[in-house]
Amino acid sequence: MNITILSVGKIKDKWFAAAQDEYEKRISRFAKLRIVELADEAAPKNASAKDIENLMKKEGERIIAAIPKETTLIVLTPEGKEMDSPDFAKLIGSYQDMGRSLTFVIGGSYGIDKAIKAMAAHRVSFSMMTFPHRLFRIMLVEQIYRAFKILGGEEYHK
């Protein structure tokens, strides 16, 4: 199975990068994982709602350009469907069984453009809370790894 993560923004802290690398290594037993970092847009001081909308649209254009062909798009957004780890595993497993590739999208500081949300086959929420992008990316790769462990009937901590 091929899994792509499109993430607006870069991981700069070594310890976040080390955690991501560890989960990439673990996931490699189950799937080919590719993480694509996309440039984020700088918001002007005292940005208006229109400025934010334009910023999200520009980031959205970068996301669209980076979406692989023949993939199922899953957008990670607070207004998405909340699910527990077994349900997340079922979601991944259903596409694995069909031989489909998955692409997860993590938006920028202001969220994800509505056009990207409309394109998505699924909108998933990990929480109504806001997380830093670098932390959320680690949370996502951990949940992907956990999903494969669940699907394989392997032990993993609760």
XYZ file of C-alpha atoms in Angstrom:
158
model
C 0.000 0.000 0.000
C 1.193 3.515 -0.785
C 0.453 6.273 1.709
C 1.285 9.922 1.104
C 1.082 12.649 3.716
C 0.857 16.173 2.320
C 1.717 18.598 5.085
C 1.767 22.376 4.873
C 4.801 23.561 6.824
C 8.117 21.997 7.723
C 9.447 20.141 10.738
C 12.484 22.058 11.978
C 12.977 20.583 15.454
C 15.322 17.586 15.501
C 13.322 15.703 18.102
C 10.104 15.928 16.046
C 12.051 14.805 12.982
C 13.517 11.878 14.953
C 10.041 10.775 16.068
C 8.747 11.015 12.502
C 11.724 9.007 11.210
C 11.097 6.291 13.809
C 7.453 5.880 12.782
C 8.355 5.970 9.078
C 10.742 3.083 9.732
C 8.069 1.138 11.630
C 5.419 1.758 8.964
C 7.784 0.547 6.215
C 6.976 -3.060 7.244
C 3.387 -2.487 6.154
C 3.310 0.261 3.527
C 5.371 2.665 1.483
C 5.074 6.044 3.210
C 5.975 9.329 1.552
C 5.800 12.636 3.400
C 5.683 15.792 1.300
C 6.253 19.129 3.010
C 4.587 22.028 1.230
C 5.502 25.669 1.745
C 3.179 27.628 3.972
C 2.090 31.183 3.272
C 3.063 33.962 5.646
C 0.062 35.928 6.845
C 0.380 39.705 6.920
C 0.137 41.428 10.297
C -3.471 42.102 11.221
C -4.618 39.758 8.453
C -8.224 40.215 7.397
C -10.617 37.340 6.747
C -10.033 37.906 3.013
C -6.239 37.719 3.524
C -6.663 34.397 5.333
C -8.992 33.092 2.624
C -6.428 34.002 -0.074
C -3.617 32.445 1.951
C -5.560 29.179 2.322
C -6.382 29.214 -1.391
C -2.669 29.507 -2.304
C -1.790 26.667 0.060
C -4.705 24.716 -1.426
C -3.280 25.141 -4.925
C 0.008 23.652 -3.709
C -1.861 20.762 -2.125
C -3.814 20.052 -5.323
C -0.611 20.079 -7.381
C 0.965 17.537 -5.004
C -1.917 15.034 -4.838
C -0.808 11.780 -6.467
C -2.913 10.272 -9.238
C -5.132 7.317 -8.389
C -5.381 8.015 -4.669
C -8.083 8.358 -2.066
C -7.913 11.741 -0.360
C -8.383 12.027 3.408
C -8.396 15.526 4.881
C -7.585 15.976 8.559
C -9.749 18.741 9.952
C -11.444 19.521 13.300
C -14.858 19.448 11.631
C -14.269 15.941 10.260
C -15.583 12.661 11.618
C -14.103 11.664 14.949
C -13.123 8.024 15.191
C -11.262 5.801 17.571
C -8.116 3.891 16.612
C -9.940 0.665 15.607
C -12.250 2.643 13.291
C -9.265 4.483 11.807
C -7.631 1.078 11.238
C -10.792 -0.172 9.496
C -10.737 2.871 7.226
C -7.125 2.232 6.225
C -7.728 -1.515 5.980
C -10.691 -1.096 3.636
C -8.505 0.740 1.131
C -5.608 -1.647 1.654
C -7.952 -4.539 0.799
C -8.937 -2.766 -2.424
C -5.292 -2.098 -3.313
C -5.840 1.658 -3.164
C -3.356 4.350 -2.237
C -4.197 6.905 0.437
C -3.238 10.554 0.703
C -3.662 12.389 4.002
C -3.687 16.202 4.027
C -2.560 18.321 6.982
C -3.358 21.987 6.384
C -1.514 25.123 7.347
C -1.872 27.326 10.409
C -5.260 28.607 9.298
C -6.672 25.294 8.145
C -7.481 23.760 4.785
C -9.134 25.478 1.845
C -12.758 24.466 1.310
C -11.950 23.243 -2.221
C -9.616 20.595 -0.771
C -12.224 19.547 1.784
C -14.766 19.172 -1.032
C -12.382 16.899 -2.971
C -11.825 14.559 -0.036
C -13.376 11.108 0.159
C -13.134 11.405 3.950
C -12.752 14.213 6.457
C -11.296 12.926 9.715
C -10.900 14.723 13.040
C -8.454 13.681 15.725
C -9.946 16.280 18.069
C -11.712 19.620 18.174
C -8.496 20.994 19.660
C -5.821 22.758 17.643
C -2.357 21.177 17.490
C 0.969 22.461 16.172
C 1.580 20.996 12.704
C 4.805 19.284 13.673
C 3.119 17.556 16.613
C 0.065 16.620 14.592
C 2.196 15.002 11.918
C 3.742 12.767 14.603
C 0.258 11.952 15.901
C -0.827 10.972 12.384
C 2.135 8.685 11.648
C 1.692 7.071 15.077
C -1.984 6.384 14.337
C -1.125 4.973 10.900
C 1.398 2.642 12.545
C -1.139 1.717 15.235
C -3.712 0.994 12.500
C -1.395 -1.500 10.812
C -0.666 -3.175 14.147
C -4.418 -3.470 14.801
C -5.060 -4.809 11.286
C -2.311 -7.394 11.743
C -3.623 -8.480 15.134
C -0.292 -7.509 16.679
C 0.215 -6.223 20.203
C 0.647 -2.494 20.687
C 0.090 -0.430 23.778
C -3.258 0.996 24.556
